[in-house]
PDB file of C-alpha atoms in Angstrom:
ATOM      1  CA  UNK A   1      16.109   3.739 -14.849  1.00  0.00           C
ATOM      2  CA  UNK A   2      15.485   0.527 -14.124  1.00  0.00           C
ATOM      3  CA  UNK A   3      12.122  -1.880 -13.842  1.00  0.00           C
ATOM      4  CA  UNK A   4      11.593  -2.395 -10.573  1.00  0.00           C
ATOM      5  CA  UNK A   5       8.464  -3.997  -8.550  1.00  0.00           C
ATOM      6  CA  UNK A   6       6.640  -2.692  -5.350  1.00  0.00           C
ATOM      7  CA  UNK A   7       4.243  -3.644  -3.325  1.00  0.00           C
ATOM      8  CA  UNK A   8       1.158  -1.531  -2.795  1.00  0.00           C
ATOM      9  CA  UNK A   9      -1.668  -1.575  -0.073  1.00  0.00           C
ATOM     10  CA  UNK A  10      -5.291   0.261  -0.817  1.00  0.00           C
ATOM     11  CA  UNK A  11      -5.944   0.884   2.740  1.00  0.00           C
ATOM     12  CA  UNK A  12      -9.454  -0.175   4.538  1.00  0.00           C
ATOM     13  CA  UNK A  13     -10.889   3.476   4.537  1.00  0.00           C
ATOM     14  CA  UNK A  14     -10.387   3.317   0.225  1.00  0.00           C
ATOM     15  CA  UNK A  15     -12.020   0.369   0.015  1.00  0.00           C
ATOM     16  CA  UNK A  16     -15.041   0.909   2.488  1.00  0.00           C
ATOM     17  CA  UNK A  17     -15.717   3.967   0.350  1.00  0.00           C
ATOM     18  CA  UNK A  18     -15.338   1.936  -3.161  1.00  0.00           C
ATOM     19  CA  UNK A  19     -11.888   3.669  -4.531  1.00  0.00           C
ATOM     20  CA  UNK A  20      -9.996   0.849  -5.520  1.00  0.00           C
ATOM     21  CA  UNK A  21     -10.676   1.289  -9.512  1.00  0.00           C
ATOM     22  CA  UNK A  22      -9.756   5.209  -9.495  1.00  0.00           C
ATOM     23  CA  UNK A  23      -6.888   4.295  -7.291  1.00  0.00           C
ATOM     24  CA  UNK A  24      -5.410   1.362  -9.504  1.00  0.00           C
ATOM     25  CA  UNK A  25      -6.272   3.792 -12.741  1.00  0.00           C
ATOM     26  CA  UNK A  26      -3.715   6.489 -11.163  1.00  0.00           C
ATOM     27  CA  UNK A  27      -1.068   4.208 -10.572  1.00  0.00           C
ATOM     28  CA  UNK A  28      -1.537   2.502 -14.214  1.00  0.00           C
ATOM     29  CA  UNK A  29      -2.038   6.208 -15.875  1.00  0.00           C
ATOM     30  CA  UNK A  30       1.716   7.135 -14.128  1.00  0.00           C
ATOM     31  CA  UNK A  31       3.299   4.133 -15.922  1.00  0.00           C
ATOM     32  CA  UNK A  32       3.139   1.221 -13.550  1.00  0.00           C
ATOM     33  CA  UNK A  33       1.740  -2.061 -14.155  1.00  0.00           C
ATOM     34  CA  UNK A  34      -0.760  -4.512 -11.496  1.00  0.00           C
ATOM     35  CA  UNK A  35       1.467  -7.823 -11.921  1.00  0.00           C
ATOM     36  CA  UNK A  36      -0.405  -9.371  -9.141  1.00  0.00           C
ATOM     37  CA  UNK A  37      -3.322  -8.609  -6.906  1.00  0.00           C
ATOM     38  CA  UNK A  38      -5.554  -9.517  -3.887  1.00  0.00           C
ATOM     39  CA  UNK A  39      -7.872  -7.913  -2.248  1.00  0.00           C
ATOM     40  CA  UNK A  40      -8.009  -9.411   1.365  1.00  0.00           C
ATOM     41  CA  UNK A  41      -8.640  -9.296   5.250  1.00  0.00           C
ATOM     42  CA  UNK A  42      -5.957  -9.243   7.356  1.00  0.00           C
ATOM     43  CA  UNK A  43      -5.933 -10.517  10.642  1.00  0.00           C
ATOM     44  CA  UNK A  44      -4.386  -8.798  13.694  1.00  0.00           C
ATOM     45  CA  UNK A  45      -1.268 -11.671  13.814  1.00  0.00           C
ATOM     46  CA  UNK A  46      -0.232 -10.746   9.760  1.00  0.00           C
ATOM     47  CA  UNK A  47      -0.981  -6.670  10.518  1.00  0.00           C
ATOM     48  CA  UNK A  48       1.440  -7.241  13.374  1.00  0.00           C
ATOM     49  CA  UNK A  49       3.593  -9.347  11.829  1.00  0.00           C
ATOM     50  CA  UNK A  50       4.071  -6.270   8.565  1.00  0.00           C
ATOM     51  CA  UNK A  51       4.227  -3.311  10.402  1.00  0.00           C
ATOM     52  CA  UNK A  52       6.657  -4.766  13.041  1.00  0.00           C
ATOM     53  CA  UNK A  53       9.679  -2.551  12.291  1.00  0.00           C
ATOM     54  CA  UNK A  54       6.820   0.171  14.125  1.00  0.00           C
ATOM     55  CA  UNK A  55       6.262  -1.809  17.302  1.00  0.00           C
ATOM     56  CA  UNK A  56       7.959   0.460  19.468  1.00  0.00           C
ATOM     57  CA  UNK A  57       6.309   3.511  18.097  1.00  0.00           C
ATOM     58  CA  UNK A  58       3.121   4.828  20.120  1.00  0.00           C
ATOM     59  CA  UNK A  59       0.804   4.543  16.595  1.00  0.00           C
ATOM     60  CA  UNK A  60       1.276   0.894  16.556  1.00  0.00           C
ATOM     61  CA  UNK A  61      -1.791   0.022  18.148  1.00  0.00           C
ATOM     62  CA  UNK A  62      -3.757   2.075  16.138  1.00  0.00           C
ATOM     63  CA  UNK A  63      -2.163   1.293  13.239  1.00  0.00           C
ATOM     64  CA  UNK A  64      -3.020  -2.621  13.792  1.00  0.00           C
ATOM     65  CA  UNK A  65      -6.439  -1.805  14.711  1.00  0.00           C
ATOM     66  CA  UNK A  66      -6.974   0.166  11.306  1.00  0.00           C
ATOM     67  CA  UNK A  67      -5.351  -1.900   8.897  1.00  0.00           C
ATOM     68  CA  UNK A  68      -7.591  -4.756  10.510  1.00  0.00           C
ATOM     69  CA  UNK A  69     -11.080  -2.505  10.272  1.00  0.00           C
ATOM     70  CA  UNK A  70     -11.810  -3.646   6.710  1.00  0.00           C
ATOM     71  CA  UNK A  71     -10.945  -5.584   3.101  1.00  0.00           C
ATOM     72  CA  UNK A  72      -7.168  -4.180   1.613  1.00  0.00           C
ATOM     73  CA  UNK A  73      -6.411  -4.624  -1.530  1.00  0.00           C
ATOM     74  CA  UNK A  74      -2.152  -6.332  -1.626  1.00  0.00           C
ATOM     75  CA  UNK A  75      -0.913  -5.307  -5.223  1.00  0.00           C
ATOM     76  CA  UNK A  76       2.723  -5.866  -6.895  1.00  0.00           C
ATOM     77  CA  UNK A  77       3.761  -2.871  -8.916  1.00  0.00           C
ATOM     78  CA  UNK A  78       6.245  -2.910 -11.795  1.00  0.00           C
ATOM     79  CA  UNK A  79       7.626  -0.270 -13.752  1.00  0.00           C
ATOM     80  CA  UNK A  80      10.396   1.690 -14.491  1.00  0.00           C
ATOM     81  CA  UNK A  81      11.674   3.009 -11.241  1.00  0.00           C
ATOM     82  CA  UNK A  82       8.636   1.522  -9.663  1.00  0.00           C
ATOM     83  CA  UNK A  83       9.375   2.419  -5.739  1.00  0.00           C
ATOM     84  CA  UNK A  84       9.914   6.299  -6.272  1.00  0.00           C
ATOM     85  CA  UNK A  85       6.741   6.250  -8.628  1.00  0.00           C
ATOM     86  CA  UNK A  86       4.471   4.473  -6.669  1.00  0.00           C
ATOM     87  CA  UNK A  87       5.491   7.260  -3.986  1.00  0.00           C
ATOM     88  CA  UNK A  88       5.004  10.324  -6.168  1.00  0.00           C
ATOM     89  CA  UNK A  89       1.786   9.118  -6.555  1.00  0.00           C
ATOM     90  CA  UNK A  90       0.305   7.969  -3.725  1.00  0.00           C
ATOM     91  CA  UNK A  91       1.342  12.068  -2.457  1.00  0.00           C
ATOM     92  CA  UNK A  92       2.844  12.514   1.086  1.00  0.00           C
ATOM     93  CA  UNK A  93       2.044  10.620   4.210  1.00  0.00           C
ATOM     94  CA  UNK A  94      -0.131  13.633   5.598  1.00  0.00           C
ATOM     95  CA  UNK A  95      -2.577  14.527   3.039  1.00  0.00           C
ATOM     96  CA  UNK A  96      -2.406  18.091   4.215  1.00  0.00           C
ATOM     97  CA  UNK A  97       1.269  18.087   2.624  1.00  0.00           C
ATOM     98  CA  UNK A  98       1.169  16.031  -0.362  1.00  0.00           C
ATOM     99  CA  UNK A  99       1.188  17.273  -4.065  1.00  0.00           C
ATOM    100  CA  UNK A 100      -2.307  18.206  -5.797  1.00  0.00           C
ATOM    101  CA  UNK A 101      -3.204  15.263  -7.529  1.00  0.00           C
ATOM    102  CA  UNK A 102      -1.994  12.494  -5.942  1.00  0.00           C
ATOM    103  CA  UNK A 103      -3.799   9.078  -4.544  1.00  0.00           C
ATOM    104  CA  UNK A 104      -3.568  10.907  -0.608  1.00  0.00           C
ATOM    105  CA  UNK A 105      -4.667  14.434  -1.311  1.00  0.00           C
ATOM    106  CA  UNK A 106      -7.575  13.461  -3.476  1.00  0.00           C
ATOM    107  CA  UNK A 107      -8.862  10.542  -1.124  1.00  0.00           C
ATOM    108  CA  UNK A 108      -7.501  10.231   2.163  1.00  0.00           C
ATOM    109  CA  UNK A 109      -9.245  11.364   4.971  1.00  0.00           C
ATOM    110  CA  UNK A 110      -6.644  11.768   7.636  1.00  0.00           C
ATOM    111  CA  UNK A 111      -2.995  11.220   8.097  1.00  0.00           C
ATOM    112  CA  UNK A 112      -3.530   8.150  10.077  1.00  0.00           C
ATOM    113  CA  UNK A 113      -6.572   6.611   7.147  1.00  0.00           C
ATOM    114  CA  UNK A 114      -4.209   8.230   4.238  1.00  0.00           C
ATOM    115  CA  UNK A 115      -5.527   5.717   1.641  1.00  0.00           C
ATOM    116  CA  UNK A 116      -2.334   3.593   0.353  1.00  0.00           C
ATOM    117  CA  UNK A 117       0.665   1.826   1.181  1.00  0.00           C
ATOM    118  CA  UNK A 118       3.798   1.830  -0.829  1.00  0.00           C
ATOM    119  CA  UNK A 119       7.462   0.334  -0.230  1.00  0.00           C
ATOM    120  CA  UNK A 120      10.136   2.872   0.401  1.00  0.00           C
ATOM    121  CA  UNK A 121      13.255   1.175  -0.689  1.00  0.00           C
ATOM    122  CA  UNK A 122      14.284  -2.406  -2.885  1.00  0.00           C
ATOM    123  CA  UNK A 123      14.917  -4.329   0.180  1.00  0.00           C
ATOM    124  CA  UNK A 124      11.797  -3.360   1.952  1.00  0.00           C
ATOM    125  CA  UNK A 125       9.715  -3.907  -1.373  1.00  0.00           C
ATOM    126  CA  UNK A 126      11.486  -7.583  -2.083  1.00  0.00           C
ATOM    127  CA  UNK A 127      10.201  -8.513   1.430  1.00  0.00           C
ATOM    128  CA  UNK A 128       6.750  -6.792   1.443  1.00  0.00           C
ATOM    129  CA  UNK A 129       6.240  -8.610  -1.730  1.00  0.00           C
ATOM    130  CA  UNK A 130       7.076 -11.820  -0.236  1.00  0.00           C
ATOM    131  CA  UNK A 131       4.548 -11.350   2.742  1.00  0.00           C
ATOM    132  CA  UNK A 132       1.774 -11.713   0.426  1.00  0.00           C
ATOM    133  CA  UNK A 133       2.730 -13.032  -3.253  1.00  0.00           C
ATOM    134  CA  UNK A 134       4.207 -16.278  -3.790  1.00  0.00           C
ATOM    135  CA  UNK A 135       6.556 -15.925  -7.191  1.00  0.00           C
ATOM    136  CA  UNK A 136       3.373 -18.083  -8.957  1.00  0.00           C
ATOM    137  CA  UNK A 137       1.244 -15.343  -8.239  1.00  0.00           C
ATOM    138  CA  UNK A 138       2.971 -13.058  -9.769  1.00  0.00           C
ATOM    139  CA  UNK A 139       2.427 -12.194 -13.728  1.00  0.00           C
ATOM    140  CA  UNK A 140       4.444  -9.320 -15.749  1.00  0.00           C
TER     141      UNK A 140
END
């Protein structure tokens, strides 16, 4: 398999309740490395702007209006199959379905504040990446 990077997202209800460490520990205990990292604010233009491929869905508005309720925390992943890991991980989207163990069934509180973001494919990773790192800011 080969090393790939992701980009990763500790959601506002994670960090409001001071998970960031014992997330970032799971994620480096599965194999994958923090090559870059910032833990910032977005504003409602740059949440807009990154979840745009949902702006025709009805959760959009809520969506923007959580991911701008409180600090994130951006990360680049890397790692041998890095995508797929990072999802294993993190658990499925609704934490009543995902696996025992992972980031979403041990913290997130709802299916909507579920905790983490991850990139689902190469293409969508290469450009989440690029929303937030420039290729200085990155460090493997």
């Amino acid at each position: 398999m080969a090393v790939e990077r992701t980009l990763s997202i500790i959601k506002p209800d994670a960090t409001r309740r001071n998970l960031t460490g014992k997330i970032i520990a799971k994620f480096e205990d599965a194999g994958l490395r923090v090559i870059a990292s910032r833990r910032m604010r977005l504003s409602q233009a740059d949440a807009e702007a990154f979840y745009g491929v949902h702006r025709e869905r009805p959760f959009f508005a809520d969506l923007v209006k959580f991911m701008i309720s409180g600090p994130v925390v951006v990360q680049v992943l890397e790692g041998e199959g890095a995508i797929a890991k990072n999802r294993e991980v993190m658990g499925a989207t609704n934490p009543a379905n995902a696996a025992p163990g992972t980031i979403r069934k041990e913290f997130a509180e709802s299916i909507e504040a579920n905790s983490v973001h991850g990139s689902d494919a190469p293409e969508t990773a290469a450009n989440e990446i690029k929303f937030f790192f420039r290729d200085l800011d990155i460090v493997s």
